[in-house]
XYZ file of C-alpha atoms in Angstrom:
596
model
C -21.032 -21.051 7.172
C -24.686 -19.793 6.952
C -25.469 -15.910 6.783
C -29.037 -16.046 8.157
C -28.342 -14.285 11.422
C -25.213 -12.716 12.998
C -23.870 -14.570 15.791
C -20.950 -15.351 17.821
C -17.974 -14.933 16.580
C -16.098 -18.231 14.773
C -12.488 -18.737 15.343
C -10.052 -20.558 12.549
C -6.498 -21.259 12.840
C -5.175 -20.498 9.536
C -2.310 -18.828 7.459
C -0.491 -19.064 10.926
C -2.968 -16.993 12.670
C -6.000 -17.700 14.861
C -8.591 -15.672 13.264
C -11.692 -15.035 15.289
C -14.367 -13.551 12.717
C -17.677 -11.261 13.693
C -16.788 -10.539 17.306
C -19.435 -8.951 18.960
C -18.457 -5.946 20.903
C -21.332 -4.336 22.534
C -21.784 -0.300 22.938
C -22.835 1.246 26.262
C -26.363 1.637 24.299
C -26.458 -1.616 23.611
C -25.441 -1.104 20.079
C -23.649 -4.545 18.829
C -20.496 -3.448 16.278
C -18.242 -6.599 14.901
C -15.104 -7.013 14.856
C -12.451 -9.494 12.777
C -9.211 -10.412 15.011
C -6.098 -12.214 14.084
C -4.075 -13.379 16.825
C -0.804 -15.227 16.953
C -1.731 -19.115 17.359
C 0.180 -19.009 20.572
C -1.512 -18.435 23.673
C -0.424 -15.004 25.240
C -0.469 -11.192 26.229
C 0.020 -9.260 22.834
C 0.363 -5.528 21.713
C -3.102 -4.555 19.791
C -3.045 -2.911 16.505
C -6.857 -1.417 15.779
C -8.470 0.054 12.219
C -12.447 1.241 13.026
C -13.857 3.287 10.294
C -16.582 2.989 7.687
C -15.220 0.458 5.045
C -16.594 -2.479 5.211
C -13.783 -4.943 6.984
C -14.174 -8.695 4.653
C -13.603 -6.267 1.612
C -11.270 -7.587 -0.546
C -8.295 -5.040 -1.660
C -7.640 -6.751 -4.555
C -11.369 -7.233 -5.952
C -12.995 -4.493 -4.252
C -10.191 -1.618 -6.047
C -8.856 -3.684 -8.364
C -6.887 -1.201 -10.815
C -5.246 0.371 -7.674
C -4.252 -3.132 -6.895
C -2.904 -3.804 -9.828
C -1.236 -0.485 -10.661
C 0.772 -0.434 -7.010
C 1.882 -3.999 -7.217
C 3.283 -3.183 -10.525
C 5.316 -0.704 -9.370
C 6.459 -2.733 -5.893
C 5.932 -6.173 -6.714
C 7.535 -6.668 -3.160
C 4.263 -5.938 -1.419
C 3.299 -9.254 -2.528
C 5.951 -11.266 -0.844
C 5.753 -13.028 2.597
C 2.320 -12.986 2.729
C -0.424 -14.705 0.894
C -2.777 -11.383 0.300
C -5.693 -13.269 1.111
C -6.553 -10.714 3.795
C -5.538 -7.554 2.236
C -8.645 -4.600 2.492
C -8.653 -1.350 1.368
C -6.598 1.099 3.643
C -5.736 -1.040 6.791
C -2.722 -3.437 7.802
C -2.234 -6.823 6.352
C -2.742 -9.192 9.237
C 0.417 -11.393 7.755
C 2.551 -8.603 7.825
C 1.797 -8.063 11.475
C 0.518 -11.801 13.799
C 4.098 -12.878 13.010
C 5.760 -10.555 14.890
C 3.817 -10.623 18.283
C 0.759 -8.571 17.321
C -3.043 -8.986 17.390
C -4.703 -7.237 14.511
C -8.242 -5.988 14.778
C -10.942 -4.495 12.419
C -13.872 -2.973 13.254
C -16.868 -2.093 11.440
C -17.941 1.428 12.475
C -21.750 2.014 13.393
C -23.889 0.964 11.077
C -21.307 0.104 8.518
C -20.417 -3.879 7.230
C -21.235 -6.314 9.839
C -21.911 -3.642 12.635
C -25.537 -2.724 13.787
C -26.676 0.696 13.692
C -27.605 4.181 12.527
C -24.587 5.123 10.305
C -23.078 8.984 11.341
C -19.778 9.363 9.139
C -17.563 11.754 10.636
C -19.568 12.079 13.996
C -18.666 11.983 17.759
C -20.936 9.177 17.714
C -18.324 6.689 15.517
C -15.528 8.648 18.276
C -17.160 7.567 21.251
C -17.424 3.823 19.804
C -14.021 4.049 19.173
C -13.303 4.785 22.516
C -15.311 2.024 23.924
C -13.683 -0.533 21.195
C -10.352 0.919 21.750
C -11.009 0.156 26.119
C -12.454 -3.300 24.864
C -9.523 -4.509 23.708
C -6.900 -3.360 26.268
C -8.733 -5.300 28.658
C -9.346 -8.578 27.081
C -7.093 -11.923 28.035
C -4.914 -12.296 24.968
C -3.884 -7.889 25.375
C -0.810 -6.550 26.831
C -2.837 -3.270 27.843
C -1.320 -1.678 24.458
C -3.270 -0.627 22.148
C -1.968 1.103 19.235
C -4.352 2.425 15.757
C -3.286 2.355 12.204
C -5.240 3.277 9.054
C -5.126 5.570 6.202
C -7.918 7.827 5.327
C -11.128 7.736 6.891
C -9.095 5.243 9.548
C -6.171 8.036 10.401
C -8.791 11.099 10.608
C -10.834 9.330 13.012
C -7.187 8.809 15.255
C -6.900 12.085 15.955
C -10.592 12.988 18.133
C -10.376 9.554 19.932
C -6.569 10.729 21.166
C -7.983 13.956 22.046
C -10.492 11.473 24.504
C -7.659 10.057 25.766
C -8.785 6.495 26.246
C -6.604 5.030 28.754
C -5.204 1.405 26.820
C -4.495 3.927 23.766
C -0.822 4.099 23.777
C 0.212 4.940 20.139
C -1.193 6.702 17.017
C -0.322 6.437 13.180
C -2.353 8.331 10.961
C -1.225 7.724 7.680
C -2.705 10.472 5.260
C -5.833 11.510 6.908
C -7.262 14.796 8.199
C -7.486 16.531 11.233
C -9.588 19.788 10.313
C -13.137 18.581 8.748
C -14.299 22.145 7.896
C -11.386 23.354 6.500
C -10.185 20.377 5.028
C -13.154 17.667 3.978
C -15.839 19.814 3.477
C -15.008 23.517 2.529
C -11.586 24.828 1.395
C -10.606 28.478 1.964
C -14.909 28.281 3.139
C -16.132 26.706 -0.634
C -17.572 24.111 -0.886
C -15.721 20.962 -1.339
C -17.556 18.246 -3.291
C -15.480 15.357 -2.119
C -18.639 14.114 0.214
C -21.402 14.398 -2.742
C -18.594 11.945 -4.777
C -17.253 9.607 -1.692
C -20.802 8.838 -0.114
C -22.654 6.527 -3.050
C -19.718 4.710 -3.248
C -20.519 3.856 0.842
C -24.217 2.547 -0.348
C -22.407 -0.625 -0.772
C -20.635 -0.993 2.655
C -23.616 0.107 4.796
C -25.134 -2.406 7.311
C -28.072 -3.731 5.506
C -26.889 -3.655 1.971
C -26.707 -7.264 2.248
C -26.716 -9.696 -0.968
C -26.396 -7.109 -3.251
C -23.053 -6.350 -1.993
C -19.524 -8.208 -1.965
C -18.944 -11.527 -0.060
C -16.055 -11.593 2.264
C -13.578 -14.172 -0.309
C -12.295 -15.875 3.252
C -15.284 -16.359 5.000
C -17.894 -16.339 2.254
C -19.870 -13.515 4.395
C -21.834 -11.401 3.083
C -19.556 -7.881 4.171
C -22.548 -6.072 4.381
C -24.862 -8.191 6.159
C -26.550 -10.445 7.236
C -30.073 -8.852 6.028
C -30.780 -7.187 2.883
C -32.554 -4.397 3.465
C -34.514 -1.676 0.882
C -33.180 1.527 -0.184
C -35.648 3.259 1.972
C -34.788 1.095 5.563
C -31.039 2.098 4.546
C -32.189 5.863 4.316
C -33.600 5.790 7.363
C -30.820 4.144 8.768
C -28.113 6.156 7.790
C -27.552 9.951 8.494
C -27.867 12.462 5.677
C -24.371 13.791 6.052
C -24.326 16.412 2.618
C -27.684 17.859 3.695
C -26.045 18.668 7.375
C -22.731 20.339 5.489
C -25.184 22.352 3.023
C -27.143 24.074 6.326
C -23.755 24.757 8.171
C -21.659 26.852 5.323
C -19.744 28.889 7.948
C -17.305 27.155 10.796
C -20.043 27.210 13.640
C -20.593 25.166 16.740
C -21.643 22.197 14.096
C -17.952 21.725 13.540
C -16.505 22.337 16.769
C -17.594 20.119 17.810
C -15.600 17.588 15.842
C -12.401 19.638 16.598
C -9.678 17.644 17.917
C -8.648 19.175 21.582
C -4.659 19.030 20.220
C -3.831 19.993 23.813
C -4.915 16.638 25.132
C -3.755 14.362 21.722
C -0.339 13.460 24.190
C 0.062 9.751 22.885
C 3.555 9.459 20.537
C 1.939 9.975 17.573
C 3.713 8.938 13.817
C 1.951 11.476 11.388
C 2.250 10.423 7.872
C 1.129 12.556 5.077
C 1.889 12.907 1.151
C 2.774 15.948 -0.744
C 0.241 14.732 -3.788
C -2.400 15.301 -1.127
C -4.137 18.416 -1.942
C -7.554 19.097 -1.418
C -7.161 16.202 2.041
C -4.115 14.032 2.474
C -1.336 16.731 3.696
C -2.609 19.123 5.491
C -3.792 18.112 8.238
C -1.077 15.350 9.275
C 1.215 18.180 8.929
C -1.161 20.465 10.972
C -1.717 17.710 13.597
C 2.218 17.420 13.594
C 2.815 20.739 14.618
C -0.262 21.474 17.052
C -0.468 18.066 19.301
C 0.525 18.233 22.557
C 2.900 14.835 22.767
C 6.407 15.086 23.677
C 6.779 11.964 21.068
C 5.745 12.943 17.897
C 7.218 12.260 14.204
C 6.353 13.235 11.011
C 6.520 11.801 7.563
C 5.698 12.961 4.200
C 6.123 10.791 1.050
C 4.495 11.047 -2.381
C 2.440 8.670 -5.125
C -0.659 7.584 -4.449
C -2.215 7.978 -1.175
C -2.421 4.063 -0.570
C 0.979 3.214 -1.970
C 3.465 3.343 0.785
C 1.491 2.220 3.367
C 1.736 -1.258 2.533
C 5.828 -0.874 0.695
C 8.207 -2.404 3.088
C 9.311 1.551 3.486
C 5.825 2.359 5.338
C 5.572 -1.304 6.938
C 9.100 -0.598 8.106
C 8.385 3.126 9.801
C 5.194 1.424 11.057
C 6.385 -1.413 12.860
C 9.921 0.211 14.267
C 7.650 2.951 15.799
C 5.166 0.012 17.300
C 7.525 -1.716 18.273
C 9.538 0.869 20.110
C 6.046 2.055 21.935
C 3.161 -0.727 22.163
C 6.341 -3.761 22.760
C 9.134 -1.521 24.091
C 11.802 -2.626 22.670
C 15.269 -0.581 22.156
C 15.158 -0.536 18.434
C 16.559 3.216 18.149
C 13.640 4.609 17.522
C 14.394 7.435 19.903
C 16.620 8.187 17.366
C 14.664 9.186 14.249
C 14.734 12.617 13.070
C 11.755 14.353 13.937
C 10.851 15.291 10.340
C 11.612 12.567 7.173
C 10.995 14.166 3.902
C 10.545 11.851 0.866
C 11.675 15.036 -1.174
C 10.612 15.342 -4.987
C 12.959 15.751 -7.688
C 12.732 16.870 -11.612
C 15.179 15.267 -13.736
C 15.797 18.124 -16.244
C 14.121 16.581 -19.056
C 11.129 15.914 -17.043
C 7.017 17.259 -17.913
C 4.169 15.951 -18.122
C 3.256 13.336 -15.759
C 5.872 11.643 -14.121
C 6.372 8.972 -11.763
C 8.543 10.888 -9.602
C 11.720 10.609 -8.153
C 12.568 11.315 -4.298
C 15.514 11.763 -2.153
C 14.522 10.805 1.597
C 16.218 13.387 4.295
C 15.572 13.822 7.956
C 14.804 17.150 9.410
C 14.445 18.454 12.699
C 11.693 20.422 12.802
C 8.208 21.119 10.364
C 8.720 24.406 8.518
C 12.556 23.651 8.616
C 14.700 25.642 10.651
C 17.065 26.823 8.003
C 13.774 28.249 6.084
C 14.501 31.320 3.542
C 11.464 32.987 3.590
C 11.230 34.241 -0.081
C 8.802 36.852 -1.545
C 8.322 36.647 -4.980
C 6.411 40.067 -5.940
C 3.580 39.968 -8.390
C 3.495 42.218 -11.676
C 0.378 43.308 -13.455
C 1.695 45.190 -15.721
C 3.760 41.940 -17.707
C 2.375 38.914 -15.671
C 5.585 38.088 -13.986
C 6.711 38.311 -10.500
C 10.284 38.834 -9.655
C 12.162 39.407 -6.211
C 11.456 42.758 -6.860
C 8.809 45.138 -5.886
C 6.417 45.877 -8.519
C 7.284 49.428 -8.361
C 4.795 51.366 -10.436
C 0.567 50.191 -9.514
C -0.847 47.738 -12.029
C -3.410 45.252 -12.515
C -4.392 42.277 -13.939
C -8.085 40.749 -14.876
C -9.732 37.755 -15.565
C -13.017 36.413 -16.116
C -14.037 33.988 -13.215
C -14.936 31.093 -15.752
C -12.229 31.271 -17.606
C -8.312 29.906 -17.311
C -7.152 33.051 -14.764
C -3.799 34.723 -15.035
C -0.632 33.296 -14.557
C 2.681 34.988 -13.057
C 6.137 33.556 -13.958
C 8.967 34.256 -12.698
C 12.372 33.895 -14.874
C 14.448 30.963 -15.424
C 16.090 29.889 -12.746
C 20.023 29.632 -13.132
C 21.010 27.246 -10.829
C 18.377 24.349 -8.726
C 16.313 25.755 -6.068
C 14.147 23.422 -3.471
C 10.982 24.523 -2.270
C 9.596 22.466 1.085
C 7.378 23.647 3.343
C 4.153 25.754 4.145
C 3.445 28.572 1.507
C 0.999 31.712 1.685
C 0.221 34.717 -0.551
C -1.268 38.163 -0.241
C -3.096 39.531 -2.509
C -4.975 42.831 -3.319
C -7.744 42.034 -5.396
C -11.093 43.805 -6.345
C -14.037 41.952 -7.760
C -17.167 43.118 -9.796
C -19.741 41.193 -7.725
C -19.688 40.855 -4.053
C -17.342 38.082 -3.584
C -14.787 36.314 -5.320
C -13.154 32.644 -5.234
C -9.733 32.615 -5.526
C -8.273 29.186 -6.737
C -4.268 29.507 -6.584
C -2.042 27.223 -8.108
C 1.676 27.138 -7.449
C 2.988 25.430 -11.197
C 6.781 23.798 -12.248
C 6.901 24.816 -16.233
C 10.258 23.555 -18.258
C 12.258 25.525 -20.755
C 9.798 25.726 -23.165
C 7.154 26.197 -21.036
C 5.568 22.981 -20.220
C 3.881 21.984 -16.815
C 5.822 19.740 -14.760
C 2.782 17.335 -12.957
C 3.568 14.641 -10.086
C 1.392 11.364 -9.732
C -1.021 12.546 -6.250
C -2.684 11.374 -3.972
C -6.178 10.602 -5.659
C -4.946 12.347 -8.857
C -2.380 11.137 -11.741
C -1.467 14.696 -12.572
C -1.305 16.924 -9.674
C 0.469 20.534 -9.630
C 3.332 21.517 -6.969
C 1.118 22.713 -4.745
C -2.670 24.490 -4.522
C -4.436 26.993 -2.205
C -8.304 27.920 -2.169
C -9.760 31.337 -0.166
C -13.495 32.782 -0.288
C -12.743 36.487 -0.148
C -15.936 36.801 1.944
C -14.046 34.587 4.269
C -10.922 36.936 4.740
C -11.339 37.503 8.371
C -8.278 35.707 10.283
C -7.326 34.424 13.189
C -4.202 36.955 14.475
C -3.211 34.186 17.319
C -3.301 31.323 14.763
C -2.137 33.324 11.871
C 1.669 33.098 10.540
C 3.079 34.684 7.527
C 3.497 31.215 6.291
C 0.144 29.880 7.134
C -2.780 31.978 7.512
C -5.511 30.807 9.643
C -9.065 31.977 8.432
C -11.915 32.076 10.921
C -14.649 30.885 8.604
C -16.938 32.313 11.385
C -18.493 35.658 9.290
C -19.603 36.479 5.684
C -18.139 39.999 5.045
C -19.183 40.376 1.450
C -17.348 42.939 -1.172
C -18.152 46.239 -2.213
C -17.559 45.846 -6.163
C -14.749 47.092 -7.760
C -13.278 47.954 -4.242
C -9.746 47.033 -3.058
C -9.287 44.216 -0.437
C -6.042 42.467 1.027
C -6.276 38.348 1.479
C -4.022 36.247 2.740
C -4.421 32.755 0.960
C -3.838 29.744 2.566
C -1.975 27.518 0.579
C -0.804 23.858 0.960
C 2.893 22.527 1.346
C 5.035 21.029 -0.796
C 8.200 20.240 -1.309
C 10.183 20.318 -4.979
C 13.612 20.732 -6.290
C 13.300 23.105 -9.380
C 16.240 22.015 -11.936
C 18.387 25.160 -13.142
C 16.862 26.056 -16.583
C 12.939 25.774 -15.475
C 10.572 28.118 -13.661
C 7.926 28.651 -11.615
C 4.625 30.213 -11.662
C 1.228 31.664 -9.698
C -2.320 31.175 -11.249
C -4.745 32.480 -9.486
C -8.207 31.834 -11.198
C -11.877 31.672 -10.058
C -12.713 27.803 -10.638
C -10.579 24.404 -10.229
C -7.215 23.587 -11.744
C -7.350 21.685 -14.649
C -4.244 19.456 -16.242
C -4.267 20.219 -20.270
C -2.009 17.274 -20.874
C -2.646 14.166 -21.985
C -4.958 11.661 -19.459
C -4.666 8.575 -21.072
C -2.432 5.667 -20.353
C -1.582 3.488 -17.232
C -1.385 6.325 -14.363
C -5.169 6.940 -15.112
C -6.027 3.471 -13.619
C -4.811 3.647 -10.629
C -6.735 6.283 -9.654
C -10.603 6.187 -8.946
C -11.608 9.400 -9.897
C -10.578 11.633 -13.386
C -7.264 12.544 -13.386
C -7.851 16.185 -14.660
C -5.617 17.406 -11.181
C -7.572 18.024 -8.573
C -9.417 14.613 -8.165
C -12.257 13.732 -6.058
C -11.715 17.097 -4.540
C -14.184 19.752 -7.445
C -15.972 22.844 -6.381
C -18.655 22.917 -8.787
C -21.733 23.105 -6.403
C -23.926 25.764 -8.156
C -25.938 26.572 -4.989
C -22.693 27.295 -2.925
C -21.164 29.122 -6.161
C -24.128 31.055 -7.901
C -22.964 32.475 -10.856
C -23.916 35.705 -10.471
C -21.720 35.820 -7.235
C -19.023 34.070 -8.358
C -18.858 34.684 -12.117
C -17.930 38.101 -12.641
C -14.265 39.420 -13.230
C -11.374 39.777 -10.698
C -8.319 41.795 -10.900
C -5.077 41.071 -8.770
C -3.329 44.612 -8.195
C 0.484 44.949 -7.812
C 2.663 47.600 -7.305
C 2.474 50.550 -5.340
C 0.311 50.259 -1.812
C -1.465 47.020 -2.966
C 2.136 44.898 -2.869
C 1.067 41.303 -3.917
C 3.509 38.472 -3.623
C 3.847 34.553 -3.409
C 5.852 33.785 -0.314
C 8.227 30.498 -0.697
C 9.951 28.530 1.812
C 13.453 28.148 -0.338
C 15.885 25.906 1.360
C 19.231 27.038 0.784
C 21.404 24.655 -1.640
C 24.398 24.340 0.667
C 22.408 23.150 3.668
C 20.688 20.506 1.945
């Protein structure tokens, strides 16, 4: 094949598919996006299973992200069986895993991404209205059933959520595996700071954008260039692309700006499989768990599992939820899918013995219902006066202080005597005073063993990630009372209301779910500091590789942007006050041990 021009799309049979590559599907403006599609050789009406996002589609998986490759076959070597790999890419189904069965598997470059023409938006209504169009595309062509069903992780489950809220008529089923559903509160700004995921994540795009041409990757089936045809300069692909960290610097409050890429969760009514993973802090939890609870279909499930964010999509445990819900909705077949609890929790265990970084152990369960019904809401008071926090009251007013820069204070509570789990949302209030005019409060929920070590869990995008983590601007206290729950605060992020120094305020803090079993003999603890958590274990060794970013416990996900965090704002000292009228406590969803 020569790359000198895109054209029509060529069509193989091979690896018992019929694989038409380059597709052209045209946009109402006349935009031209391409599209790869693997049928079943046999001529027919099939169930469609779509991916459109950003990553360029003839990217190899296993050259492209090599170490994750390598680190998650290790660990389930099954992934490689039955199918010859050949068309694994990052973060979207195998086509072998899928033609077999009766499918027709389709990727599609988003605008201005890989093959597809265009100015690239990245999270935009622009990419959501292509979808759309794509999405009515393919429920009408010759070899479609009308059923059109998406499935992606990442960047392709976020982007599942607006087109649902669209409601495109062929779209009849929805899995987003570990995505997000709230781009201010959850890509871009957590708690309202500044999140500097984006200013990490977008060079590593350079390389996948239309235009990038020969100095990118060749697509190892086709010999394509995946980022082609033409090779353009650095300054056509500026032009060509939107500048998508200048647009998040000029909007630092929730305005219009975001809004406007608000799903409407009252018209997201497709049955929707929500998958996200506890080692997801700082984007791969929240808001599958959020878009759980507030869309509007009567058939909805949710998932949550653990290890890295990539892993269990492609295990036969995610292939199997994936296909058993497809199956049940885009073939309609009786497979007893009707029965599956509402809720599955992969939930995390300690082995006493356990700290450091471990692989981590789970014990699947099915729920009925996200927080779970039998729920002990449990306050665990705060203590100034000794750093501790108890089921107590503080009693007596206290404080404690600490210097923004430095390592915060930490609240412990004693050692437990017998095992307590922990699943669900989790919240704290706190009355704290600062000696500027704001304050950024960095919480972090912590396992420690009998002698005081942290217990860490391989996340998401991070080999040593704490038990859970929760970020507020105290100038962005304001919430919303309708939204609000004890459990889950919901902050406006519409208003600056700076501090008066050294004056008393009450926060709620947001702060992610988890879900743990604490071994009798351990403990748990609160930090609440002023910058990110950091793991001061060891980094070294094999669970480093498999992650793309340092492994220091937060990931990709830093808030280190010194126009967004002046130091002179956000520098000074903080005290947490306890006891008395300013009653500061941790609030815990503890699942009683005879229920469980």
């Amino acid at each position: 094949m020569t790359d000198a021009a895109l054209r029509d799309a060529d069509t193989e049979v091979r690896d018992g598919m019929r694989i038409s590559w380059d597709v052209p599907v045209s946009m109402s403006d006349g935009t031209v996006l391409r599209a790869d599609i693997f049928h079943p050789v046999d001529e027919g009406r099939y169930p469609v299973i779509m991916s459109y996002g950003c990553y360029a589609k003839g990217l190899s998986f296993q050259t492209a992200y090599k170490a994750q490759w390598d680190r998650m076959v290790q660990d389930f070597p099954e992934i490689t069986e039955g199918t010859t790999n050949k068309y694994q890419c990052w973060e979207v189904a195998d086509p072998e895993r899928w033609v077999p069965d009766g499918y027709v598997v389709i990727r599609i470059d988003s605008r201005g991404a890989g093959r597809s023409q265009g100015v690239q938006n990245v999270w935009s209504m622009q990419e959501i209205w292509d979808y759309y169009e794509c999405i009515e595309w393919a429920g009408e062509q010759p070899w479609s059933n009308g059923n059109v069903g998406l499935l992606g992780i990442s960047y392709y489950g976020a982007n599942q959520w607006l087109v649902a809220s669209l409601q495109p008529p062929q779209l009849k089923a929805i899995i987003p595996w570990e995505g997000t559903s709230d781009w201010y509160r959850e890509v871009f700004r957590h708690g309202g700071i500044r999140n500097g995921f984006l200013d990490l994540w977008l060079p590593k795009q350079l390389a996948m954008q239309h235009g990038y041409g020969e100095r990118g990757a060749r697509n190892p089936i086709t010999g394509e260039l995946v980022a082609g045809p033409e090779t353009l300069t650095d300054d056509e692909l500026e032009k060509n692309r939107v500048d998508k960290v200048a647009e998040v610097r000029a909007h630092p409050l929730l305005d219009d700006y975001y809004q406007g890429l608000a799903p409407d969760w009252s018209k997201v009514t497709v049955p929707v499989l929500s998958a996200a993973n506890w080692g997801g802090q700082g984007l791969h939890l929240r808001g599958n768990i959020e878009g759980f609870t507030q869309a509007a279909s009567e058939s909805k499930w949710l998932e949550v599992h653990g290890l890295e964010h990539w892993t269990h999509f492609y295990t036969p445990y995610g292939v199997g939820l994936q296909k058993r819900f497809f199956d049940h909705f885009l073939r309609e077949l009786d497979n007893g899918w009707d029965q599956q609890p509402k809720v599955t929790l992969q939930v995390r265990q300690i082995k006493p013995g356990d700290h450091g970084s471990i692989a981590g152990e789970f014990v699947e369960r099915g729920e009925d219902a996200w927080p779970l019904d039998r729920t002990q809401w449990t306050r665990y008071h705060l203590h100034g006066h000794d750093h501790t926090m108890t089921l107590e009251k503080a009693g007596a007013p206290a404080q404690a202080e600490y210097d923004a820069a430095g390592p915060g204070v930490t609240f412990s509570s004693g050692i437990f005597d017998e095992t307590m789990e922990i699943t669900g949302p989790l919240a704290a209030k706190l009355f704290i005073s600062s000696t500027t005019d704001d304050a950024d409060l960095f919480l972090v929920l912590r396992v420690l063993d009998p002698i005081g070590r942290e217990v860490v869990f391989r996340g998401a995008m991070d080999a040593h990630t704490p038990v859970a983590q929760g970020w507020l601007r105290a100038s962005h206290r304001r919430v919303d009372p309708k939204r609000s729950t004890p459990y889950r605060p919901y902050h406006l992020h519409t208003v600056r209301e700076p501090l008066e120094p050294n004056e008393v305020y009450e926060v709620d803090v947001e702060i992610w779910p988890t879900s743990v079993v604490v071994p009798a003999g351990y403990r748990i603890a609160l930090t609440v500091r002023g910058k990110d958590y950091e793991y001061d274990g060891p980094t070294d060794g094999g669970d480093n590789a498999a992650h793309r970013y340092p492994s220091r416990g937060v990931g990709p996900f830093v808030h280190n942007d010194p126009i967004d965090r002046p130091t002179e704002v956000f520098g000074g000292a903080v005290r947490v006050h306890t006891g008395g009228e300013h009653e500061s406590y941790l609030l815990l969803p503890v699942i009683p041990s005879q229920a469980r």
